[in-house]
Amino acid sequence: MDKSSVFPDRHIGSVLLVALLLPGAALILQLLLWPVVQPFLWFFFYPAVFFSAHFGGLRGGLPATLLSVGLANYFFVDPIHSLAVSAWPQVAVMAMFAIMGGLISLVHQNHHLARARLRLALSKLADSEHHYRAMFETAEGQAFSFPPTAPATPLSTGDVLPQYIPEREFRLLAESVPQIVWITNPEGENIFFNQKWVDYTGMSLEESHGHGWNIPFHPDDRQRAWDAWQNAIHHNGTYSLECRLRRADGSYRWWLVRGVPAFDREGKIYKWFGTCTDIHDIKAAQETLRHNEKRLRFALDSLQAGEWQLELDQLTAVCSLRHDQIFGYEKPHPGWSYAAFMEHVVAEDRERVDASFQQALSAQALWDFECRIRRTDGDIRWIQGCGQPRVDSSGRRLLVGVVIDISERKRADIRLQDSEKRFRLLFEHLPIPYQSLDIQGHWLDANQQMADLLGFASPADMLGGDFGDFWALECDGFHARFDEFKRTHNVEGELQLVRRDGRKISVLIAGRIQRDLDGRFERTHCILVDITERHDFETRISELNIALDEKLSQLKAANAAKTQFLAHMSHELRTPLNSIMGFAQILEMDRISPEQREMLQAINQASADLLHMINDLLDLTTIEAGGLVLQTESFQLETLLGQLESLLRNQAASKGLSLQVRCLGAEPGRLSGDPLRLKQVLLNLLGNAIKFTGRGEVSLTVQRLSTDGAAIWLRFEVRDTGIGISREVMDRLFQPFSQGDPSITRRFGGTGLGLVISQRIVEAMGGRMGVSSEVDRGSLFWFEAPFARAGRGTVATDAASAPLDRHSLAGLRVLSVDDNLANLRMIEQVLVYLGAAVTAVQSGRAALDRLRAAPGDFDAVLLDVQMPELDGLSVAREIRRDERLSGLPIIALTAGVTAEECQAALGAGMNNFLGKPVDLRQMHRVLAAYLKPG
């Protein structure tokens, strides 16, 4: 079959014109829509290639494909001047488009060939129909009049009638053709069907007579068939329709139904002659073609490539625009040939490319190659090309293929190779062990450090071995842990491993799983750190910590013993001191000579100094145990300063010193804080200043620094003109039991605790303390502390100096209980002096017997806490259990003055607490509260 039969009415020039115009129109539409919606790059080029191929087959499709690729690359794809991998999708899509264009062209070429064969068959059938038509036109309207009475006149169409054909021969001819033959009258009523109709439809001629021919039509095609028939009758034209007819087995097949009218001498239709041709296989082929076209379209959408076609006899080539753009041409380049292509190939690659080309020609096989080309702009690019040999319809030997720019892929491969080299270098010189395991836990890779860790000579000795074989027995099962690792994707933890030499080591392991694109396990990557030494060190540290804990426990026990010892010593010292100070105060109440009064004052001063040292020891013990608790109450700073001046004036005057106490600026007014602790700090500082000053003055200055919200910051400065302090001594001032010069202890005495206690009290208040001094020029001790503003209320006062009024407790009945006879006699004499009625007993048991015998004989009980056999706490609990004595006031007398001891006394049911040595004025104030009004 020659080209004229395939494309009977299409000149090569018109085919090429369509192949150029359609991609150009697609480009214009793409450019118009691009700024608005930016459609997909090949949105309009696919229809251009499709219709060009449909119009001209390979002659139209291939040029349109090459031109489309070139135009798309020139107008929409940026030139590839970088090593970015992002250009690969464009290259792939263009290559796929080129391949799909070639396939579309090939499919349409085959489609045209099939249609040409079909036209040839239909043409032959038409010739037969003309013969039938001429034969029946001689019948002059009679249905089956064979032979006609006379030759017929030629038709108006110009056809020449054939020779006379008998009816029998016509029937033989109708039955011999492969089509269904039918004849109808002008109204479309069937008057003839050959046996093929009966065989296919299973309908008899009687059932098919008249309009029965419409019965086998598919329900969706019946109306369409009838409308086509009416249109043919109306226009006196040819009837042609593709429809589905039901076969005798109930299935439907596609048929081409064609009918031509037969005209009488007056030009009227008197019969219709027609055939039905089975085109079901052709329709199925067309459906397969459409499906293949869709697949081809998808492939073209996914690949970008430049197409080329090389004529092997002349070695001339035709290439697409995309192909030319890969080589640096902005517009289609007409002079392509094999030689022109080889000129672009770099010199180093030409011999290899030509050898592969010659081998492909000799073997009639696929030509597949990679090489470097030099573009027209001088840029070097990598390309991949492939070509398939074939022979076209004219017998020309061709090599048809595509070319893809793979520069980015090549550069990526180079970068990957460099990265792999760097990784391998890093891997081999990694300072920590590394390993890679397969899904069974076998070694795939390892570095030298990993081999050294387990005692291998090299990593090669490890490959294929089982990592689980080196787990220590005390570790959990390797495979169970490894399965958990594969589920959780990572692992971190500590392991015990056994080296090849049998030595156990401890390691930290951290690993991650590598998976493929489908999520399947590929391998693990793990790093390990040898922590054997650290583990041994931690074991030693743990042992040392245990030993340290034992030492700390011993120190705590020793500290507790020290505290208990100090508390016991305080009690033992306070008990005789209570008698000394008490009796001295009693003697001062009597009329005595000046010499006796002076001796009593010396006794009182010595007792006060001894009591001060005892209190310092207890305060330091409390502070070191973290038990310092500040009280909060309202006080007047001016009153407190006045009390200090009154207490220390005589002491300063006895040394010929001037004592100045002043408050600079506006008076702060009523404050809230712990006045007793503040007074203790100021007494320590002023006492030290008076002690270490031989002449001159001692001053206390108070000034307001700032007001921070509700708090007032005050600065207290104690300045003296005494012996001063050297720099070396000042570094040790605030250390317990420390004095800078041993001679100071001999000259002035003291324990060295006052400054330490004062500093801790100030820090507990939230303040700070400091000192500045010069030797022989005096010292300045200062501290700053915040105090809250106090509201209106009772202000603490000091009744220490209030005189005792004789017989002021007259009428008060007191039971005094103490195991120490001297203390008992001292308390008794004081209370008798004050007018109280006193009953004294020396044991707790005697006190309980006396109270139970006469529950109403006493108004209050002075009860010593620490007594043999039955102590004061037990006595107090027994008293509270007796309903008759439940309201009797109990005042504790104890040498233990800690907060815990005070709380224990109150918890046992006592009403108040008096520490030893007892201050007689304080005891008077407490007992006066229980004096019944007379």
Coordinates of C-alpha atoms in Angstrom, one line a residue, residues 366-625:
L366 CA 19.7 -0.1 20.8
W367 CA 22.3 2.7 20.8
D368 CA 22.7 3.9 24.4
F369 CA 25.5 6.2 25.4
E370 CA 26.6 9.0 27.8
C371 CA 29.0 11.7 26.9
R372 CA 30.0 15.3 27.4
I373 CA 29.1 17.9 24.8
R374 CA 30.2 21.5 24.3
R375 CA 27.2 23.8 23.8
T376 CA 27.3 26.7 21.4
D377 CA 27.9 29.0 24.5
G378 CA 31.0 27.0 25.4
D379 CA 29.4 25.3 28.4
I380 CA 30.2 21.7 29.0
R381 CA 27.2 19.4 29.6
W382 CA 26.6 15.7 30.2
I383 CA 24.0 14.1 28.0
Q384 CA 22.5 10.6 27.8
G385 CA 21.2 9.4 24.5
C386 CA 19.5 6.3 23.2
G387 CA 18.3 5.4 19.7
Q388 CA 16.2 2.4 18.4
P389 CA 16.8 1.2 14.8
R390 CA 13.7 0.9 12.5
V391 CA 12.6 1.0 8.9
D392 CA 9.9 3.4 7.8
S393 CA 7.1 2.8 5.2
S394 CA 9.3 3.9 2.4
G395 CA 12.1 1.5 3.3
R396 CA 14.5 4.0 4.8
R397 CA 16.7 2.8 7.6
L398 CA 16.3 5.1 10.6
L399 CA 17.7 5.5 14.1
V400 CA 15.0 7.2 16.3
G401 CA 15.7 8.3 19.8
V402 CA 15.9 10.9 22.4
V403 CA 18.7 12.8 24.3
I404 CA 18.5 14.0 27.9
D405 CA 20.7 16.6 29.7
I406 CA 22.0 14.7 32.7
S407 CA 24.5 17.3 33.8
E408 CA 22.9 17.8 37.2
R409 CA 22.7 14.1 37.7
K410 CA 26.4 13.7 36.8
R411 CA 27.3 16.5 39.1
A412 CA 25.2 15.0 41.8
D413 CA 27.0 11.7 41.3
I414 CA 30.3 13.5 41.5
R415 CA 29.2 15.2 44.7
L416 CA 27.9 11.9 46.0
Q417 CA 31.2 10.2 45.3
D418 CA 33.1 13.0 47.0
S419 CA 30.7 12.8 49.9
E420 CA 31.2 9.0 50.1
K421 CA 34.9 9.6 50.0
R422 CA 34.7 12.1 52.9
F423 CA 32.3 9.8 54.8
R424 CA 34.6 6.9 54.3
L425 CA 37.6 9.0 55.5
L426 CA 35.6 10.2 58.4
F427 CA 34.3 6.7 59.1
E428 CA 37.8 5.1 59.0
H429 CA 39.2 7.9 61.3
L430 CA 36.2 8.3 63.6
P431 CA 37.6 8.4 67.1
I432 CA 34.8 6.3 68.4
P433 CA 33.6 2.8 67.5
Y434 CA 31.0 2.5 64.7
Q435 CA 29.2 -0.5 63.3
S436 CA 26.4 -1.3 60.9
L437 CA 24.2 -4.4 61.3
D438 CA 21.7 -6.2 59.0
I439 CA 18.3 -7.3 60.0
Q440 CA 19.6 -10.4 61.8
G441 CA 22.2 -8.4 63.8
H442 CA 25.2 -9.4 61.7
W443 CA 27.9 -6.9 60.9
L444 CA 27.7 -5.2 57.6
D445 CA 30.4 -2.6 58.3
A446 CA 32.6 -1.4 61.1
N447 CA 35.6 0.8 61.6
Q448 CA 39.0 0.0 63.2
Q449 CA 38.0 1.5 66.5
M450 CA 35.1 -1.0 66.7
A451 CA 37.5 -3.8 65.9
D452 CA 39.9 -2.6 68.6
L453 CA 37.0 -2.4 71.1
L454 CA 36.2 -6.1 70.7
G455 CA 39.7 -7.4 70.1
F456 CA 39.7 -8.0 66.3
A457 CA 42.7 -7.3 64.2
S458 CA 40.7 -5.5 61.5
P459 CA 37.1 -4.7 60.6
A460 CA 37.3 -7.3 57.8
D461 CA 37.5 -10.1 60.5
M462 CA 34.1 -8.9 61.9
L463 CA 32.0 -8.8 58.7
G464 CA 29.2 -11.4 58.7
G465 CA 29.7 -12.2 62.4
D466 CA 26.9 -11.9 65.0
F467 CA 27.0 -8.9 67.3
G468 CA 24.9 -10.8 69.8
D469 CA 27.7 -13.3 70.4
F470 CA 29.6 -10.6 72.3
W471 CA 26.9 -9.7 74.8
A472 CA 27.6 -10.6 78.4
L473 CA 25.4 -13.2 80.0
E474 CA 24.0 -10.8 82.5
C475 CA 22.6 -8.6 79.7
D476 CA 19.1 -9.3 78.4
G477 CA 18.8 -11.5 75.3
F478 CA 20.3 -9.9 72.2
H479 CA 17.6 -10.9 69.7
A480 CA 14.7 -9.8 71.9
R481 CA 16.4 -6.4 72.4
F482 CA 17.3 -6.2 68.7
D483 CA 13.7 -6.9 67.8
E484 CA 12.6 -4.1 70.1
F485 CA 15.2 -1.9 68.5
K486 CA 13.7 -2.6 65.0
R487 CA 10.2 -1.6 66.3
T488 CA 11.2 1.6 68.0
H489 CA 13.7 2.7 65.3
N490 CA 16.4 3.8 67.8
V491 CA 18.2 2.6 70.8
E492 CA 20.2 4.3 73.6
G493 CA 21.5 2.6 76.6
E494 CA 24.3 0.8 78.4
L495 CA 25.6 -2.7 77.5
Q496 CA 28.0 -5.2 79.0
L497 CA 30.1 -6.8 76.2
V498 CA 32.7 -9.5 76.3
R499 CA 35.9 -9.0 74.2
R500 CA 37.5 -11.9 72.3
D501 CA 40.1 -12.2 75.1
G502 CA 37.2 -12.7 77.6
R503 CA 37.5 -9.3 79.3
K504 CA 34.2 -7.6 80.1
I505 CA 33.7 -4.0 79.1
S506 CA 30.9 -1.5 79.6
V507 CA 29.8 0.6 76.6
L508 CA 27.2 3.2 75.8
I509 CA 25.4 2.5 72.5
A510 CA 23.3 4.8 70.4
G511 CA 21.8 3.5 67.2
R512 CA 19.3 4.5 64.4
I513 CA 17.6 2.4 61.7
Q514 CA 18.0 3.1 58.0
R515 CA 14.9 2.3 55.9
D516 CA 14.2 2.3 52.2
L517 CA 11.6 4.4 50.4
D518 CA 8.9 1.8 51.2
G519 CA 9.8 1.8 54.9
R520 CA 11.5 -1.6 54.8
F521 CA 14.5 -2.3 57.1
E522 CA 17.8 -1.9 55.4
R523 CA 20.5 -1.6 58.2
T524 CA 21.3 -0.1 61.5
H525 CA 23.9 2.5 62.3
C526 CA 25.4 2.4 65.8
I527 CA 28.1 4.2 67.7
L528 CA 29.6 2.9 70.9
V529 CA 31.6 4.5 73.7
D530 CA 33.8 2.5 76.0
I531 CA 32.8 3.6 79.5
T532 CA 34.6 0.7 81.4
E533 CA 36.9 3.1 83.1
R534 CA 34.1 5.5 83.9
H535 CA 32.0 2.6 85.1
D536 CA 34.8 1.5 87.4
F537 CA 35.3 5.1 88.5
E538 CA 31.6 5.4 89.3
T539 CA 31.8 2.2 91.3
R540 CA 34.7 3.7 93.3
I541 CA 32.8 6.9 93.6
S542 CA 29.8 5.0 94.8
E543 CA 31.9 3.2 97.4
L544 CA 33.4 6.5 98.5
N545 CA 29.9 8.0 98.7
I546 CA 28.9 5.1 101.0
A547 CA 31.9 5.7 103.1
L548 CA 31.2 9.4 103.1
D549 CA 27.6 8.8 104.1
E550 CA 28.9 6.8 107.0
K551 CA 31.3 9.6 107.9
L552 CA 28.4 12.1 107.6
S553 CA 26.3 9.9 109.8
Q554 CA 29.1 9.8 112.4
L555 CA 29.5 13.6 112.1
K556 CA 25.8 14.1 112.5
A557 CA 25.9 11.8 115.5
A558 CA 28.9 13.7 116.9
N559 CA 27.1 17.0 116.2
A560 CA 24.0 15.8 117.9
A561 CA 26.1 14.6 120.8
K562 CA 27.8 18.0 120.9
T563 CA 24.4 19.7 120.9
Q564 CA 23.2 17.4 123.6
F565 CA 26.4 18.0 125.5
L566 CA 26.1 21.8 125.2
A567 CA 22.4 21.6 126.3
H568 CA 23.4 19.5 129.2
M569 CA 26.3 21.8 130.1
S570 CA 24.0 24.7 129.8
H571 CA 21.6 23.1 132.2
E572 CA 24.3 22.2 134.6
L573 CA 25.8 25.7 134.5
R574 CA 22.4 27.5 134.7
T575 CA 21.3 25.6 137.7
P576 CA 24.1 26.9 140.1
L577 CA 24.1 30.2 138.3
N578 CA 20.4 30.5 139.1
S579 CA 21.1 30.3 142.8
I580 CA 24.0 32.7 142.6
M581 CA 22.2 35.4 140.6
G582 CA 19.0 34.8 142.6
F583 CA 20.5 35.2 146.0
A584 CA 22.5 38.2 144.8
Q585 CA 19.3 39.9 143.7
I586 CA 17.7 39.0 147.0
L587 CA 20.7 40.5 148.9
E588 CA 20.5 43.7 146.8
M589 CA 16.9 44.1 148.0
D590 CA 18.1 44.4 151.6
R591 CA 19.8 47.3 153.2
I592 CA 23.5 46.7 152.8
S593 CA 26.7 48.7 153.1
P594 CA 28.3 50.2 150.1
E595 CA 31.2 47.7 150.2
Q596 CA 28.7 44.8 150.2
R597 CA 26.7 46.4 147.4
E598 CA 29.9 46.8 145.4
M599 CA 30.7 43.1 146.0
L600 CA 27.2 42.1 144.9
Q601 CA 27.5 44.1 141.8
A602 CA 30.8 42.3 141.0
I603 CA 29.0 39.0 141.6
N604 CA 26.1 40.1 139.3
Q605 CA 28.5 41.3 136.6
A606 CA 30.5 38.0 136.7
S607 CA 27.3 36.0 136.6
A608 CA 26.0 38.1 133.7
D609 CA 29.2 37.5 131.8
L610 CA 29.0 33.8 132.4
L611 CA 25.3 33.7 131.3
H612 CA 26.2 35.7 128.2
M613 CA 28.8 33.1 127.2
I614 CA 26.4 30.3 127.8
N615 CA 23.8 32.0 125.7
D616 CA 26.3 32.5 122.9
L617 CA 27.1 28.8 122.9
L618 CA 23.5 27.9 122.6
D619 CA 22.8 30.5 119.9
L620 CA 25.7 29.2 117.8
T621 CA 24.5 25.7 118.2
T622 CA 20.9 26.7 117.2
I623 CA 22.2 28.7 114.2
E624 CA 24.4 25.9 112.9
A625 CA 21.5 23.4 113.2

